[in-house]
Each structure stands twice: as structure tokens, then as C-alpha cells.
Amino acid sequence: MSKKKKLSYSLLYYLVIAILLIQIYPVVWLMLSSFKSSIELTTQPFAMPSSWSFENYASVFRESSLLLYIKNTAIVTFTCLALIVFLSATAGFALVKMINRLNSKLLLFFTIGIMIPIQVTLIPLFIMYKDYGLLNSYAALILPQVGFALPLSILIFTSFYRYVPGELLEAAVIDGCNIFQVFFRIVSPLTVNTTITVASINFIFIWNDFVFSNTFTNDKAYKTIAVGLQEFIGAFGATDWGQTFAAISISIIPIIVTYLFLNKYVMAGVSDGAVKG
């Protein structure tokens, strides 16, 4: 390898390291700050904690409703993921493998949903939910999340199904499988990476959702963690930053764990839909 290429690779390597540090630093600083007292955060915001105290975390669980918000977020998130994966997987299969002259138009109809901004639907949805008595309920949070997640999820599944050999499905039909057996016994086991990709992407967005939760719920019993963090802002904007940072750290742990453990499956799922074979 020539010196010029070695220099280029070295520069690229250090650039990647620099970008990585820039991305990681805010998360590391947040977690370190969660172990500091309010006074230490004011006087030494960028220094290491003088003592590793878990008082902020204890106060968060003792004085706030964080566990309730985590429970609500988990209920909404996992219910949404189950519906999104099932509906997008079945719809994608039907659009690609069940021959119909309207399939291309239906797929276009679904994918148009990607272009619709969430914000323009808030007022119509609020009025609709109010008329049907769905405000301050899990349904008010689950339905829009599922609806807005389906277009991209269906697109990901259809990209994968196009490369599933038709001969495989024909052989299953000849062996006596009906359409449901073909899907659940033959096709579904092949979509593990794609399913994890869809679930992981939507998990991050739904867990962090603030817009729908803030718009459709004002009852504490149904608030999710993104909205519940506002509880740490007191009168006149006074904030206990130690407790706030501890609560934020707790709220992002599931996202970090999901990314670290499922990242390779997400990459595999994306490549399955992009490269034949």
C-alpha cells in the first residue's frame, strides 16, 4: 500500500473516531451528571463526579411517578410493535406475492403515507378522538403510532418479499399448504432480520414520542415517559437538574440496549431488502 493511501486511511480513521466521540460525549456527560448534586452541577458541570451518589436515582423513584410513565410507555410501545409487525408483514406479503392488478396502486397508496407530516393530522385526530371518547386512553396513543409507522414498515417488508422465490411458495401449495400456512410456516421464518429491523426502528420512535402523548393525554394515568419528564420542571422554571438527568438516563437505557444488541440484525434486515439473495 502506498504512503498516500495509508495517509488517506489514517485520516479517515481519525475522522470516524472524532465523529464517534462527538456523538457519544453528550450521552456520557448526561449519565455522569446524573450522579452529581445540584451544587456540583452548578460549580463543576464538566468535571467528573466528586462522589458517586445514587441519591438522584433514589429521589426519582421515591418522589416522582416515573415507574408509572415507564409502564405506560412500555404498554403503548409493545402493543404498537405487535400491531405494526403483524399488519405490515401480512400487507407486504399480499401486495407482493398475491397477484392482483391493483397491487401496485395499493402499494403506492400506502407509501404516500410517508409524505404526510404528523403535525397536520393532530387537530383532526384530536377532534375525532374527542367525539369518540378516546382522549386520555391507550388507544389514542396506539392508533396514530401504528398508522404512521405502517407505510415505511410495509415498504421494508415488500422490499424483502420481492426476493423470496416464487417456486418456494408454489412447492408449499403443491404439498397442501393454504395461504395462511404458506405465510406463517414458510415465509415468516425467513423474515426474522426484516422483522427485527422494523421493530427496532419503530421502537425508538414510539418510545421517544412526545407529540401524540402531549396532544391526546392530560391525565397522569396515561402519560408516557417523554411527557412525564416535564414533571421535573418546577414553578417559574426551577429545575432539579440532578434528578432530571437521572430520569433522562433511565428513559434512554432501553433505547441504548436495543441499539447495541439489535444493531447487527437491523443492518442485516436492511441489506436483505436491498440485495438479492
PDB file of C-alpha atoms in Angstrom:
ATOM      1  CA  MET A   1       0.000   0.000   0.000  1.00  0.00           C
ATOM      2  CA  SER A   2       1.375   3.393  -0.975  1.00  0.00           C
ATOM      3  CA  LYS A   3       2.097   6.123   1.551  1.00  0.00           C
ATOM      4  CA  LYS A   4      -0.665   8.256   0.043  1.00  0.00           C
ATOM      5  CA  LYS A   5      -3.275   5.536   0.606  1.00  0.00           C
ATOM      6  CA  LYS A   6      -2.003   4.888   4.129  1.00  0.00           C
ATOM      7  CA  LEU A   7      -2.341   8.587   4.907  1.00  0.00           C
ATOM      8  CA  SER A   8      -5.880   8.647   3.479  1.00  0.00           C
ATOM      9  CA  TYR A   9      -6.921   5.640   5.557  1.00  0.00           C
ATOM     10  CA  SER A  10      -5.367   7.181   8.677  1.00  0.00           C
ATOM     11  CA  LEU A  11      -7.209  10.454   8.161  1.00  0.00           C
ATOM     12  CA  LEU A  12     -10.460   8.600   7.575  1.00  0.00           C
ATOM     13  CA  TYR A  13      -9.887   6.517  10.701  1.00  0.00           C
ATOM     14  CA  TYR A  14      -9.293   9.574  12.890  1.00  0.00           C
ATOM     15  CA  LEU A  15     -12.278  11.338  11.342  1.00  0.00           C
ATOM     16  CA  VAL A  16     -14.532   8.415  12.239  1.00  0.00           C
ATOM     17  CA  ILE A  17     -13.153   8.384  15.790  1.00  0.00           C
ATOM     18  CA  ALA A  18     -13.759  12.134  16.111  1.00  0.00           C
ATOM     19  CA  ILE A  19     -17.361  11.819  14.887  1.00  0.00           C
ATOM     20  CA  LEU A  20     -17.927   8.899  17.250  1.00  0.00           C
ATOM     21  CA  LEU A  21     -16.637  10.898  20.225  1.00  0.00           C
ATOM     22  CA  ILE A  22     -18.844  13.855  19.304  1.00  0.00           C
ATOM     23  CA  GLN A  23     -21.865  11.546  19.176  1.00  0.00           C
ATOM     24  CA  ILE A  24     -21.087   9.706  22.416  1.00  0.00           C
ATOM     25  CA  TYR A  25     -19.963  12.662  24.553  1.00  0.00           C
ATOM     26  CA  PRO A  26     -23.464  14.107  25.293  1.00  0.00           C
ATOM     27  CA  VAL A  27     -24.717  10.710  26.483  1.00  0.00           C
ATOM     28  CA  VAL A  28     -21.649  10.132  28.677  1.00  0.00           C
ATOM     29  CA  TRP A  29     -21.901  13.670  30.103  1.00  0.00           C
ATOM     30  CA  LEU A  30     -25.614  13.159  30.816  1.00  0.00           C
ATOM     31  CA  MET A  31     -25.022   9.933  32.726  1.00  0.00           C
ATOM     32  CA  LEU A  32     -22.070  11.333  34.681  1.00  0.00           C
ATOM     33  CA  SER A  33     -24.131  14.406  35.598  1.00  0.00           C
ATOM     34  CA  SER A  34     -26.899  12.202  36.974  1.00  0.00           C
ATOM     35  CA  PHE A  35     -24.552  11.228  39.846  1.00  0.00           C
ATOM     36  CA  LYS A  36     -23.837  14.842  40.846  1.00  0.00           C
ATOM     37  CA  SER A  37     -25.619  17.066  43.334  1.00  0.00           C
ATOM     38  CA  SER A  38     -27.285  20.291  42.165  1.00  0.00           C
ATOM     39  CA  ILE A  39     -24.476  22.351  43.712  1.00  0.00           C
ATOM     40  CA  GLU A  40     -21.786  20.311  41.971  1.00  0.00           C
ATOM     41  CA  LEU A  41     -23.632  20.605  38.661  1.00  0.00           C
ATOM     42  CA  THR A  42     -23.591  24.381  39.046  1.00  0.00           C
ATOM     43  CA  THR A  43     -19.988  24.757  40.163  1.00  0.00           C
ATOM     44  CA  GLN A  44     -18.315  21.934  38.189  1.00  0.00           C
ATOM     45  CA  PRO A  45     -20.618  20.940  35.321  1.00  0.00           C
ATOM     46  CA  PHE A  46     -17.918  19.317  33.174  1.00  0.00           C
ATOM     47  CA  ALA A  47     -15.834  17.636  35.874  1.00  0.00           C
ATOM     48  CA  MET A  48     -16.079  14.025  36.977  1.00  0.00           C
ATOM     49  CA  PRO A  49     -18.399  13.463  39.973  1.00  0.00           C
ATOM     50  CA  SER A  50     -16.562  14.065  43.247  1.00  0.00           C
ATOM     51  CA  SER A  51     -18.513  11.134  44.734  1.00  0.00           C
ATOM     52  CA  TRP A  52     -20.703   8.554  43.042  1.00  0.00           C
ATOM     53  CA  SER A  53     -24.059   9.116  44.716  1.00  0.00           C
ATOM     54  CA  PHE A  54     -27.262   7.334  43.705  1.00  0.00           C
ATOM     55  CA  GLU A  55     -29.416   9.823  45.621  1.00  0.00           C
ATOM     56  CA  ASN A  56     -30.749  11.382  42.413  1.00  0.00           C
ATOM     57  CA  TYR A  57     -31.956   7.993  41.187  1.00  0.00           C
ATOM     58  CA  ALA A  58     -33.473   7.157  44.577  1.00  0.00           C
ATOM     59  CA  SER A  59     -35.264  10.515  44.636  1.00  0.00           C
ATOM     60  CA  VAL A  60     -36.625   9.998  41.133  1.00  0.00           C
ATOM     61  CA  PHE A  61     -38.283   6.695  42.092  1.00  0.00           C
ATOM     62  CA  ARG A  62     -39.332   7.943  45.524  1.00  0.00           C
ATOM     63  CA  GLU A  63     -40.757  11.373  44.654  1.00  0.00           C
ATOM     64  CA  SER A  64     -41.982  11.078  41.055  1.00  0.00           C
ATOM     65  CA  SER A  65     -44.283   8.836  39.029  1.00  0.00           C
ATOM     66  CA  LEU A  66     -41.513   7.650  36.733  1.00  0.00           C
ATOM     67  CA  LEU A  67     -42.416   3.962  37.141  1.00  0.00           C
ATOM     68  CA  LEU A  68     -45.990   4.725  36.043  1.00  0.00           C
ATOM     69  CA  TYR A  69     -44.699   6.600  32.986  1.00  0.00           C
ATOM     70  CA  ILE A  70     -42.352   3.723  32.128  1.00  0.00           C
ATOM     71  CA  LYS A  71     -45.246   1.255  32.442  1.00  0.00           C
ATOM     72  CA  ASN A  72     -47.463   3.370  30.169  1.00  0.00           C
ATOM     73  CA  THR A  73     -44.662   3.764  27.633  1.00  0.00           C
ATOM     74  CA  ALA A  74     -43.994   0.016  27.632  1.00  0.00           C
ATOM     75  CA  ILE A  75     -47.692  -0.807  27.136  1.00  0.00           C
ATOM     76  CA  VAL A  76     -48.014   1.623  24.235  1.00  0.00           C
ATOM     77  CA  THR A  77     -44.685   0.675  22.651  1.00  0.00           C
ATOM     78  CA  PHE A  78     -45.030  -3.108  22.681  1.00  0.00           C
ATOM     79  CA  THR A  79     -48.700  -3.049  21.661  1.00  0.00           C
ATOM     80  CA  CYS A  80     -47.774  -0.805  18.726  1.00  0.00           C
ATOM     81  CA  LEU A  81     -44.863  -3.034  17.725  1.00  0.00           C
ATOM     82  CA  ALA A  82     -47.032  -6.160  17.720  1.00  0.00           C
ATOM     83  CA  LEU A  83     -49.645  -4.480  15.517  1.00  0.00           C
ATOM     84  CA  ILE A  84     -47.098  -2.844  13.214  1.00  0.00           C
ATOM     85  CA  VAL A  85     -45.127  -6.036  12.593  1.00  0.00           C
ATOM     86  CA  PHE A  86     -48.230  -8.188  12.032  1.00  0.00           C
ATOM     87  CA  LEU A  87     -50.076  -5.726   9.793  1.00  0.00           C
ATOM     88  CA  SER A  88     -47.059  -4.657   7.730  1.00  0.00           C
ATOM     89  CA  ALA A  89     -45.798  -8.234   7.276  1.00  0.00           C
ATOM     90  CA  THR A  90     -49.176  -9.534   6.109  1.00  0.00           C
ATOM     91  CA  ALA A  91     -49.915  -6.489   3.950  1.00  0.00           C
ATOM     92  CA  GLY A  92     -46.480  -6.625   2.344  1.00  0.00           C
ATOM     93  CA  PHE A  93     -46.891 -10.330   1.571  1.00  0.00           C
ATOM     94  CA  ALA A  94     -50.289  -9.762  -0.011  1.00  0.00           C
ATOM     95  CA  LEU A  95     -49.034  -6.845  -2.108  1.00  0.00           C
ATOM     96  CA  VAL A  96     -46.049  -8.763  -3.486  1.00  0.00           C
ATOM     97  CA  LYS A  97     -47.000 -12.434  -3.638  1.00  0.00           C
ATOM     98  CA  MET A  98     -50.772 -12.415  -4.124  1.00  0.00           C
ATOM     99  CA  ILE A  99     -51.257 -11.393  -7.747  1.00  0.00           C
ATOM    100  CA  ASN A 100     -53.783  -8.601  -8.280  1.00  0.00           C
ATOM    101  CA  ARG A 101     -53.861  -5.825 -10.847  1.00  0.00           C
ATOM    102  CA  LEU A 102     -54.458  -3.287  -8.057  1.00  0.00           C
ATOM    103  CA  ASN A 103     -51.363  -4.274  -6.045  1.00  0.00           C
ATOM    104  CA  SER A 104     -49.095  -1.551  -7.456  1.00  0.00           C
ATOM    105  CA  LYS A 105     -51.759   1.103  -6.843  1.00  0.00           C
ATOM    106  CA  LEU A 106     -52.352  -0.129  -3.308  1.00  0.00           C
ATOM    107  CA  LEU A 107     -48.619  -0.084  -2.560  1.00  0.00           C
ATOM    108  CA  LEU A 108     -48.427   3.472  -3.897  1.00  0.00           C
ATOM    109  CA  PHE A 109     -51.389   4.378  -1.685  1.00  0.00           C
ATOM    110  CA  PHE A 110     -49.610   3.016   1.390  1.00  0.00           C
ATOM    111  CA  THR A 111     -46.260   4.649   0.632  1.00  0.00           C
ATOM    112  CA  ILE A 112     -47.883   8.062   0.112  1.00  0.00           C
ATOM    113  CA  GLY A 113     -48.393   7.997   3.872  1.00  0.00           C
ATOM    114  CA  ILE A 114     -44.659   8.529   4.338  1.00  0.00           C
ATOM    115  CA  MET A 115     -45.030  12.033   2.905  1.00  0.00           C
ATOM    116  CA  ILE A 116     -47.803  13.145   5.295  1.00  0.00           C
ATOM    117  CA  PRO A 117     -46.428  15.238   8.201  1.00  0.00           C
ATOM    118  CA  ILE A 118     -47.641  14.184  11.619  1.00  0.00           C
ATOM    119  CA  GLN A 119     -48.335  17.770  12.643  1.00  0.00           C
ATOM    120  CA  VAL A 120     -51.081  18.390  10.048  1.00  0.00           C
ATOM    121  CA  THR A 121     -53.130  15.486  11.442  1.00  0.00           C
ATOM    122  CA  LEU A 122     -53.097  16.485  15.124  1.00  0.00           C
ATOM    123  CA  ILE A 123     -56.180  18.731  15.109  1.00  0.00           C
ATOM    124  CA  PRO A 124     -58.374  16.370  13.017  1.00  0.00           C
ATOM    125  CA  LEU A 125     -57.296  13.408  15.146  1.00  0.00           C
ATOM    126  CA  PHE A 126     -57.935  15.351  18.368  1.00  0.00           C
ATOM    127  CA  ILE A 127     -61.471  16.236  17.248  1.00  0.00           C
ATOM    128  CA  MET A 128     -62.119  12.647  16.139  1.00  0.00           C
ATOM    129  CA  TYR A 129     -60.835  11.158  19.390  1.00  0.00           C
ATOM    130  CA  LYS A 130     -62.856  13.665  21.405  1.00  0.00           C
ATOM    131  CA  ASP A 131     -66.055  12.744  19.539  1.00  0.00           C
ATOM    132  CA  TYR A 132     -65.444   9.024  20.107  1.00  0.00           C
ATOM    133  CA  GLY A 133     -64.307   9.436  23.716  1.00  0.00           C
ATOM    134  CA  LEU A 134     -60.783   8.170  23.070  1.00  0.00           C
ATOM    135  CA  LEU A 135     -58.847  11.040  24.629  1.00  0.00           C
ATOM    136  CA  ASN A 136     -56.836  10.046  27.717  1.00  0.00           C
ATOM    137  CA  SER A 137     -56.644   6.394  26.729  1.00  0.00           C
ATOM    138  CA  TYR A 138     -54.040   3.986  25.420  1.00  0.00           C
ATOM    139  CA  ALA A 139     -55.966   3.762  22.142  1.00  0.00           C
ATOM    140  CA  ALA A 140     -55.365   7.465  21.474  1.00  0.00           C
ATOM    141  CA  LEU A 141     -51.617   6.821  21.626  1.00  0.00           C
ATOM    142  CA  ILE A 142     -51.526   3.446  19.876  1.00  0.00           C
ATOM    143  CA  LEU A 143     -53.715   4.117  16.821  1.00  0.00           C
ATOM    144  CA  PRO A 144     -51.784   7.083  15.351  1.00  0.00           C
ATOM    145  CA  GLN A 145     -48.416   5.458  16.062  1.00  0.00           C
ATOM    146  CA  VAL A 146     -49.456   2.333  14.175  1.00  0.00           C
ATOM    147  CA  GLY A 147     -50.972   4.331  11.330  1.00  0.00           C
ATOM    148  CA  PHE A 148     -47.910   6.467  10.721  1.00  0.00           C
ATOM    149  CA  ALA A 149     -45.488   3.543  11.099  1.00  0.00           C
ATOM    150  CA  LEU A 150     -47.210   1.265   8.581  1.00  0.00           C
ATOM    151  CA  PRO A 151     -46.137   2.960   5.290  1.00  0.00           C
ATOM    152  CA  LEU A 152     -42.388   2.627   5.920  1.00  0.00           C
ATOM    153  CA  SER A 153     -42.781  -0.791   7.547  1.00  0.00           C
ATOM    154  CA  ILE A 154     -44.769  -2.142   4.602  1.00  0.00           C
ATOM    155  CA  LEU A 155     -42.151  -0.739   2.212  1.00  0.00           C
ATOM    156  CA  ILE A 156     -39.379  -2.568   4.095  1.00  0.00           C
ATOM    157  CA  PHE A 157     -41.275  -5.875   4.056  1.00  0.00           C
ATOM    158  CA  THR A 158     -42.199  -5.601   0.372  1.00  0.00           C
ATOM    159  CA  SER A 159     -38.541  -4.977  -0.472  1.00  0.00           C
ATOM    160  CA  PHE A 160     -37.678  -8.292   1.174  1.00  0.00           C
ATOM    161  CA  TYR A 161     -40.605 -10.312  -0.212  1.00  0.00           C
ATOM    162  CA  ARG A 162     -39.638  -9.482  -3.791  1.00  0.00           C
ATOM    163  CA  TYR A 163     -36.577 -11.705  -3.398  1.00  0.00           C
ATOM    164  CA  VAL A 164     -38.405 -14.688  -1.876  1.00  0.00           C
ATOM    165  CA  PRO A 165     -38.510 -17.296  -4.704  1.00  0.00           C
ATOM    166  CA  GLY A 166     -41.980 -17.896  -6.063  1.00  0.00           C
ATOM    167  CA  GLU A 167     -41.046 -21.550  -6.599  1.00  0.00           C
ATOM    168  CA  LEU A 168     -40.717 -21.977  -2.828  1.00  0.00           C
ATOM    169  CA  LEU A 169     -44.302 -20.851  -2.282  1.00  0.00           C
ATOM    170  CA  GLU A 170     -45.586 -22.934  -5.203  1.00  0.00           C
ATOM    171  CA  ALA A 171     -43.935 -26.033  -3.754  1.00  0.00           C
ATOM    172  CA  ALA A 172     -45.644 -25.395  -0.411  1.00  0.00           C
ATOM    173  CA  VAL A 173     -49.033 -25.048  -2.133  1.00  0.00           C
ATOM    174  CA  ILE A 174     -48.470 -28.301  -4.049  1.00  0.00           C
ATOM    175  CA  ASP A 175     -47.688 -30.004  -0.719  1.00  0.00           C
ATOM    176  CA  GLY A 176     -51.131 -28.950   0.516  1.00  0.00           C
ATOM    177  CA  CYS A 177     -50.463 -25.675   2.377  1.00  0.00           C
ATOM    178  CA  ASN A 178     -53.127 -22.987   2.285  1.00  0.00           C
ATOM    179  CA  ILE A 179     -52.215 -19.304   2.081  1.00  0.00           C
ATOM    180  CA  PHE A 180     -52.053 -18.895   5.869  1.00  0.00           C
ATOM    181  CA  GLN A 181     -49.779 -21.904   6.288  1.00  0.00           C
ATOM    182  CA  VAL A 182     -47.552 -20.620   3.483  1.00  0.00           C
ATOM    183  CA  PHE A 183     -47.184 -17.285   5.247  1.00  0.00           C
ATOM    184  CA  PHE A 184     -46.734 -18.463   8.833  1.00  0.00           C
ATOM    185  CA  ARG A 185     -44.745 -21.669   8.216  1.00  0.00           C
ATOM    186  CA  ILE A 186     -42.693 -20.851   5.122  1.00  0.00           C
ATOM    187  CA  VAL A 187     -42.351 -17.080   4.759  1.00  0.00           C
ATOM    188  CA  SER A 188     -42.377 -15.791   8.343  1.00  0.00           C
ATOM    189  CA  PRO A 189     -39.234 -17.717   9.454  1.00  0.00           C
ATOM    190  CA  LEU A 190     -37.355 -16.078   6.566  1.00  0.00           C
ATOM    191  CA  THR A 191     -38.242 -12.565   7.717  1.00  0.00           C
ATOM    192  CA  VAL A 192     -36.541 -12.613  11.122  1.00  0.00           C
ATOM    193  CA  ASN A 193     -33.981  -9.918  10.260  1.00  0.00           C
ATOM    194  CA  THR A 194     -36.579  -7.776   8.498  1.00  0.00           C
ATOM    195  CA  THR A 195     -38.973  -8.113  11.441  1.00  0.00           C
ATOM    196  CA  ILE A 196     -36.261  -7.076  13.902  1.00  0.00           C
ATOM    197  CA  THR A 197     -35.385  -4.131  11.654  1.00  0.00           C
ATOM    198  CA  VAL A 198     -38.974  -2.896  11.560  1.00  0.00           C
ATOM    199  CA  ALA A 199     -39.454  -3.451  15.302  1.00  0.00           C
ATOM    200  CA  SER A 200     -36.177  -1.734  16.256  1.00  0.00           C
ATOM    201  CA  ILE A 201     -36.732   1.343  14.110  1.00  0.00           C
ATOM    202  CA  ASN A 202     -40.277   1.822  15.373  1.00  0.00           C
ATOM    203  CA  PHE A 203     -39.325   1.040  18.980  1.00  0.00           C
ATOM    204  CA  ILE A 204     -37.019   4.059  19.080  1.00  0.00           C
ATOM    205  CA  PHE A 205     -39.598   6.431  17.591  1.00  0.00           C
ATOM    206  CA  ILE A 206     -42.513   5.218  19.713  1.00  0.00           C
ATOM    207  CA  TRP A 207     -40.559   5.099  22.988  1.00  0.00           C
ATOM    208  CA  ASN A 208     -39.411   8.700  22.427  1.00  0.00           C
ATOM    209  CA  ASP A 209     -42.776  10.007  21.215  1.00  0.00           C
ATOM    210  CA  PHE A 210     -43.754  13.339  22.695  1.00  0.00           C
ATOM    211  CA  VAL A 211     -46.174  14.832  20.167  1.00  0.00           C
ATOM    212  CA  PHE A 212     -49.034  12.313  20.372  1.00  0.00           C
ATOM    213  CA  SER A 213     -48.739  11.811  24.121  1.00  0.00           C
ATOM    214  CA  ASN A 214     -48.679  15.535  24.819  1.00  0.00           C
ATOM    215  CA  THR A 215     -51.634  16.178  22.475  1.00  0.00           C
ATOM    216  CA  PHE A 216     -54.016  13.346  23.319  1.00  0.00           C
ATOM    217  CA  THR A 217     -53.425  12.850  27.059  1.00  0.00           C
ATOM    218  CA  ASN A 218     -53.531  15.196  30.023  1.00  0.00           C
ATOM    219  CA  ASP A 219     -54.428  12.519  32.558  1.00  0.00           C
ATOM    220  CA  LYS A 220     -51.397  11.470  34.588  1.00  0.00           C
ATOM    221  CA  ALA A 221     -52.583   7.846  34.465  1.00  0.00           C
ATOM    222  CA  TYR A 222     -51.836   7.661  30.715  1.00  0.00           C
ATOM    223  CA  LYS A 223     -48.773   9.879  30.352  1.00  0.00           C
ATOM    224  CA  THR A 224     -45.685   8.367  28.776  1.00  0.00           C
ATOM    225  CA  ILE A 225     -42.128   8.968  29.881  1.00  0.00           C
ATOM    226  CA  ALA A 226     -41.367  11.663  27.285  1.00  0.00           C
ATOM    227  CA  VAL A 227     -44.200  13.828  28.639  1.00  0.00           C
ATOM    228  CA  GLY A 228     -43.670  12.775  32.237  1.00  0.00           C
ATOM    229  CA  LEU A 229     -40.168  14.285  32.260  1.00  0.00           C
ATOM    230  CA  GLN A 230     -41.847  17.699  32.364  1.00  0.00           C
ATOM    231  CA  GLU A 231     -42.738  16.871  35.954  1.00  0.00           C
ATOM    232  CA  PHE A 232     -39.169  17.738  36.971  1.00  0.00           C
ATOM    233  CA  ILE A 233     -39.643  21.374  35.932  1.00  0.00           C
ATOM    234  CA  GLY A 234     -40.950  23.242  38.962  1.00  0.00           C
ATOM    235  CA  ALA A 235     -42.518  26.655  39.480  1.00  0.00           C
ATOM    236  CA  PHE A 236     -41.038  29.508  37.442  1.00  0.00           C
ATOM    237  CA  GLY A 237     -38.875  27.028  35.532  1.00  0.00           C
ATOM    238  CA  ALA A 238     -36.911  25.887  38.595  1.00  0.00           C
ATOM    239  CA  THR A 239     -35.379  22.509  37.843  1.00  0.00           C
ATOM    240  CA  ASP A 240     -33.571  19.911  39.919  1.00  0.00           C
ATOM    241  CA  TRP A 241     -31.050  19.014  37.240  1.00  0.00           C
ATOM    242  CA  GLY A 242     -29.607  16.080  39.135  1.00  0.00           C
ATOM    243  CA  GLN A 243     -32.969  14.318  39.289  1.00  0.00           C
ATOM    244  CA  THR A 244     -33.790  15.410  35.732  1.00  0.00           C
ATOM    245  CA  PHE A 245     -30.573  13.911  34.349  1.00  0.00           C
ATOM    246  CA  ALA A 246     -31.181  10.714  36.349  1.00  0.00           C
ATOM    247  CA  ALA A 247     -34.711  10.403  34.921  1.00  0.00           C
ATOM    248  CA  ILE A 248     -33.481  11.037  31.373  1.00  0.00           C
ATOM    249  CA  SER A 249     -30.718   8.451  31.828  1.00  0.00           C
ATOM    250  CA  ILE A 250     -33.280   5.861  32.935  1.00  0.00           C
ATOM    251  CA  SER A 251     -35.521   6.697  29.970  1.00  0.00           C
ATOM    252  CA  ILE A 252     -32.792   6.230  27.343  1.00  0.00           C
ATOM    253  CA  ILE A 253     -31.391   2.946  28.707  1.00  0.00           C
ATOM    254  CA  PRO A 254     -33.912   0.794  26.727  1.00  0.00           C
ATOM    255  CA  ILE A 255     -33.001   2.631  23.520  1.00  0.00           C
ATOM    256  CA  ILE A 256     -29.263   2.155  24.052  1.00  0.00           C
ATOM    257  CA  VAL A 257     -29.703  -1.539  24.907  1.00  0.00           C
ATOM    258  CA  THR A 258     -31.926  -2.057  21.843  1.00  0.00           C
ATOM    259  CA  TYR A 259     -29.393  -0.416  19.559  1.00  0.00           C
ATOM    260  CA  LEU A 260     -26.374  -2.257  20.968  1.00  0.00           C
ATOM    261  CA  PHE A 261     -27.919  -5.739  20.876  1.00  0.00           C
ATOM    262  CA  LEU A 262     -30.013  -5.498  17.708  1.00  0.00           C
ATOM    263  CA  ASN A 263     -27.833  -3.275  15.517  1.00  0.00           C
ATOM    264  CA  LYS A 264     -26.358  -6.193  13.525  1.00  0.00           C
ATOM    265  CA  TYR A 265     -29.842  -7.585  12.858  1.00  0.00           C
ATOM    266  CA  VAL A 266     -31.050  -4.179  11.677  1.00  0.00           C
ATOM    267  CA  MET A 267     -28.153  -3.935   9.229  1.00  0.00           C
ATOM    268  CA  ALA A 268     -28.852  -7.479   8.020  1.00  0.00           C
ATOM    269  CA  GLY A 269     -32.543  -6.697   7.586  1.00  0.00           C
ATOM    270  CA  VAL A 270     -31.826  -3.593   5.522  1.00  0.00           C
ATOM    271  CA  SER A 271     -29.380  -5.466   3.297  1.00  0.00           C
ATOM    272  CA  ASP A 272     -31.861  -8.350   2.856  1.00  0.00           C
ATOM    273  CA  GLY A 273     -34.257  -5.924   1.234  1.00  0.00           C
ATOM    274  CA  ALA A 274     -31.619  -4.210  -0.866  1.00  0.00           C
ATOM    275  CA  VAL A 275     -29.543  -7.077  -2.252  1.00  0.00           C
ATOM    276  CA  LYS A 276     -30.937 -10.185  -3.873  1.00  0.00           C
ATOM    277  CA  GLY A 277     -30.094 -13.453  -2.185  1.00  0.00           C
TER     278      GLY A 277
END
